[in-house]
XYZ file of N, CA and C in Angstrom:
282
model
N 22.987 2.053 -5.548
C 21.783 1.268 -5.779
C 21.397 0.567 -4.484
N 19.800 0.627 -4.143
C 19.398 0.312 -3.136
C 18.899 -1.444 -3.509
N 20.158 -2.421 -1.825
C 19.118 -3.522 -2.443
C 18.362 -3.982 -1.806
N 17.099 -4.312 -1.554
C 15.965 -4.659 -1.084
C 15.609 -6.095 -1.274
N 15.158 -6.373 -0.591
C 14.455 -8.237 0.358
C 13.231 -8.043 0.378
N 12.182 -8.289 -0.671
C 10.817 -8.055 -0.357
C 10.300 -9.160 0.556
N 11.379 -10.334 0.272
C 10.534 -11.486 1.254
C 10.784 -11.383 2.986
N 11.722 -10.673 3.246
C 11.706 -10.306 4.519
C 11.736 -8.924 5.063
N 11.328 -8.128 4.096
C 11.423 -6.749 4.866
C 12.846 -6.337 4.754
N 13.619 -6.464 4.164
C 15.332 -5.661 4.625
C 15.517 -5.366 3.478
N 16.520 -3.853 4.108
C 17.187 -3.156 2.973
C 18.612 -3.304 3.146
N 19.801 -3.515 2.515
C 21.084 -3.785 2.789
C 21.638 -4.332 3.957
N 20.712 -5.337 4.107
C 20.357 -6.630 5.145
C 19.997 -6.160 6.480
N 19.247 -5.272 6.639
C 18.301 -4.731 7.695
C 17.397 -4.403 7.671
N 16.936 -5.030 8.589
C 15.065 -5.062 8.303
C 14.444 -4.027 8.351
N 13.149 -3.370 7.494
C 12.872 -2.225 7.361
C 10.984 -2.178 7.866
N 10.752 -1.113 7.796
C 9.086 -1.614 8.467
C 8.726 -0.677 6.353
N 7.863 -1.878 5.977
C 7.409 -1.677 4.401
C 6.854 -0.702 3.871
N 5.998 0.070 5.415
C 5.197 1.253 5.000
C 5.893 2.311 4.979
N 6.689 2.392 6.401
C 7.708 3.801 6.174
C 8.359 3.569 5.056
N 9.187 2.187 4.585
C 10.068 2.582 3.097
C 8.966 3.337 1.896
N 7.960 2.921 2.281
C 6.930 3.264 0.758
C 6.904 4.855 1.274
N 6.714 5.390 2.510
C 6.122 6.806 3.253
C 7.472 7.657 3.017
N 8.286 6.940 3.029
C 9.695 8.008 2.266
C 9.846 8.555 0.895
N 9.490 7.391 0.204
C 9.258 8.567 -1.172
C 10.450 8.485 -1.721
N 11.684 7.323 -1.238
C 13.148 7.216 -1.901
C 13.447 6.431 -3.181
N 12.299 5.710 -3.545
C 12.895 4.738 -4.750
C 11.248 5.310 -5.734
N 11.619 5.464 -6.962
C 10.887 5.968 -7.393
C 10.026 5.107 -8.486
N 10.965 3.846 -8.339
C 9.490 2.949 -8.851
C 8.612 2.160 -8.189
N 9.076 2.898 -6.816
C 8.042 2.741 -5.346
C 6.659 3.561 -5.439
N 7.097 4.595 -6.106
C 6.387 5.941 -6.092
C 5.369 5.581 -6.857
N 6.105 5.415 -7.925
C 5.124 5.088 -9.376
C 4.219 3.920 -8.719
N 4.462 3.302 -8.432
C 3.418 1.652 -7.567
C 2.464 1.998 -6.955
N 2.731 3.122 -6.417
C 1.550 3.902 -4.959
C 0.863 4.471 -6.345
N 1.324 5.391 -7.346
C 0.731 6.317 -7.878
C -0.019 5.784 -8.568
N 0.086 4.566 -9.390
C -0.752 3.581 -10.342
C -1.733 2.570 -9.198
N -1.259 2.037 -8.204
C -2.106 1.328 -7.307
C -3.185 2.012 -6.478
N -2.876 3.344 -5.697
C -4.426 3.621 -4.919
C -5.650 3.900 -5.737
N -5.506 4.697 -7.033
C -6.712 5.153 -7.263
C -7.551 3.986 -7.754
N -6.334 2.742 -8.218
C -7.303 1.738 -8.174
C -7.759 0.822 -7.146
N -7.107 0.706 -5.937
C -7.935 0.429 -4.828
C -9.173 1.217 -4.591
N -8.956 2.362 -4.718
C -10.011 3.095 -4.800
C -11.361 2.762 -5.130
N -10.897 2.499 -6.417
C -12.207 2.880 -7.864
C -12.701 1.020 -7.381
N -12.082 0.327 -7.122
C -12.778 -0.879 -6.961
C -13.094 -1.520 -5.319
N -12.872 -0.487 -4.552
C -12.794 -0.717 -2.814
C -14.115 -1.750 -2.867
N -15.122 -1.300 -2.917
C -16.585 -2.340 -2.834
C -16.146 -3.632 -3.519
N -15.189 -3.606 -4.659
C -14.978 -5.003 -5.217
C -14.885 -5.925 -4.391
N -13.201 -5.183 -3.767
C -12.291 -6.020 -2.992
C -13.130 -6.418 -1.544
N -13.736 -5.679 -1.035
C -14.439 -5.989 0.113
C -15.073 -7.399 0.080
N -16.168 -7.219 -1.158
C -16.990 -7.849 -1.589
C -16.728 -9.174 -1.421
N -15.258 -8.979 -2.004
C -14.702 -10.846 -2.858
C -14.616 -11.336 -1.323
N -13.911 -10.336 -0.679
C -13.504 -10.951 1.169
C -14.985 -11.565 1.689
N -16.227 -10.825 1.538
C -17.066 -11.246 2.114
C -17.713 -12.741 1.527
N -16.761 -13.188 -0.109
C -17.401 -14.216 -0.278
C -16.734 -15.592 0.041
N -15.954 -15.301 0.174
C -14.956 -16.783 1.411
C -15.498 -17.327 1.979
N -15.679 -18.438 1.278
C -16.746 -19.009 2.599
C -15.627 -19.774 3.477
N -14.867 -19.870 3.630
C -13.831 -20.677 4.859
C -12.949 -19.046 5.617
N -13.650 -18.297 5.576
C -13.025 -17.391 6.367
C -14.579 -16.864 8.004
N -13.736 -16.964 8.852
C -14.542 -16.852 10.164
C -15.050 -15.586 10.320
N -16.031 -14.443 10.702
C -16.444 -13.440 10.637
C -14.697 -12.608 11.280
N -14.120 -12.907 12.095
C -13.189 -12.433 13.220
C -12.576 -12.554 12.210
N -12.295 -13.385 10.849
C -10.988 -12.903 9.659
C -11.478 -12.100 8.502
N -12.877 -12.129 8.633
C -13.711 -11.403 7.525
C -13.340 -9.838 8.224
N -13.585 -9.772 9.472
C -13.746 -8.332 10.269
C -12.093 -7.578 9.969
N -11.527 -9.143 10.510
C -9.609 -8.153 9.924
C -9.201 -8.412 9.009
N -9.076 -8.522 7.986
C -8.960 -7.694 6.612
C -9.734 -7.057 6.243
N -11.011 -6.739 6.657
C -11.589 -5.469 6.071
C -11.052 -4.564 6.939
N -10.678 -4.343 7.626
C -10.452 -3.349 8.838
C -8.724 -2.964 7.917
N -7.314 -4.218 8.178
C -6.309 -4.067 7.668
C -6.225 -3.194 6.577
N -7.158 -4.141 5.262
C -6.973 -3.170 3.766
C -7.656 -1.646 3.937
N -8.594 -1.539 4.740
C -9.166 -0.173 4.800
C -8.026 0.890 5.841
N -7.225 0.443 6.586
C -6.048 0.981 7.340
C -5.448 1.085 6.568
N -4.740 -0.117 5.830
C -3.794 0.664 5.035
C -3.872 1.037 4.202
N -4.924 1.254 3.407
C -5.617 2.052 2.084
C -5.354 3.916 2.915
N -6.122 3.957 3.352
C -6.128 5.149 4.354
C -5.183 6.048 5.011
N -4.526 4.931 5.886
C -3.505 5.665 7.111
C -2.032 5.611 6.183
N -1.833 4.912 5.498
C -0.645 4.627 4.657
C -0.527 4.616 3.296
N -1.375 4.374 2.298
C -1.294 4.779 1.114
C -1.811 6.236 0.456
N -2.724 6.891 0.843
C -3.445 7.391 0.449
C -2.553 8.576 0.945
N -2.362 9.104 2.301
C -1.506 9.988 2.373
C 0.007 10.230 1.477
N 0.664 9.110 1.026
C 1.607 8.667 0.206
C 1.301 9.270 -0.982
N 0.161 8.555 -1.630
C -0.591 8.744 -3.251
C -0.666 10.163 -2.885
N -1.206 11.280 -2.211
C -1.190 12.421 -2.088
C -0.388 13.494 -2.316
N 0.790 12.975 -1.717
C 2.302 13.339 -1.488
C 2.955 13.337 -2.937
N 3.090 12.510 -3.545
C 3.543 11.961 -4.465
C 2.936 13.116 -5.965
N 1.762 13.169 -5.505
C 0.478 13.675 -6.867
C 0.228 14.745 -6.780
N 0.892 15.349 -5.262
C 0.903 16.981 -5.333
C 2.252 17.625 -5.442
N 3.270 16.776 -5.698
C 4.644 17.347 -5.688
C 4.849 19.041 -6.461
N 5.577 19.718 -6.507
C 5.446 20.648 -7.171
C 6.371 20.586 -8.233
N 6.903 19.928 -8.986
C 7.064 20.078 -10.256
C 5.723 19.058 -10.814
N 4.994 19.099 -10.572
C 3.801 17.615 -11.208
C 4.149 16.396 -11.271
N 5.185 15.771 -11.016
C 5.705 14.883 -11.493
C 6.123 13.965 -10.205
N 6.017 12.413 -10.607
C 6.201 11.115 -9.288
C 7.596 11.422 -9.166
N 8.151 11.493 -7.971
C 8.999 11.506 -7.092
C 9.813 10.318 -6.808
């Protein structure tokens, strides 16, 4: 059994980078998280944007990075994941 530190990043007390653990595909109610979470980032992306743009105590330069962040890692890191995961060849989360 794998044990994991979500508050600092470590796995059996070494620090891990969060995306590669998710981009491995080793714990499978990791899998399931990606597989239930992108399509709803997805289906509500304009939401989430939206709500960011209504902050009013956020500076354009923090408005600009998190839209930029969540759209990176929607993209460069989940979505290839959610892919992986949803094309396996027995059909089934990994």
């Amino acid at each position: 059994m794998e044990c994991i530190n979500f508050d600092r990043y470590e796995q059996n007390g070494k620090r891990i980078n969060p995306f590669q653990y998710i981009a491995e595909i080793r714990n499978e109610d990791c899998a399931r998280a990606v597989a239930l979470l992108v399509p709803k980032m997805q289906m509500h992306d304009a939401a989430i944007h939206a709500l960011i743009d209504e902050v009013p105590v956020l500076t354009s330069v923090q408005r600009n990075f998190l839209h930029r962040i969540l759209s990176l890692r929607l993209h460069e890191s989940l979505v290839p994941v959610y892919e992986q995961i949803t094309k396996g060849e027995d059909g089934h989360v990994h």
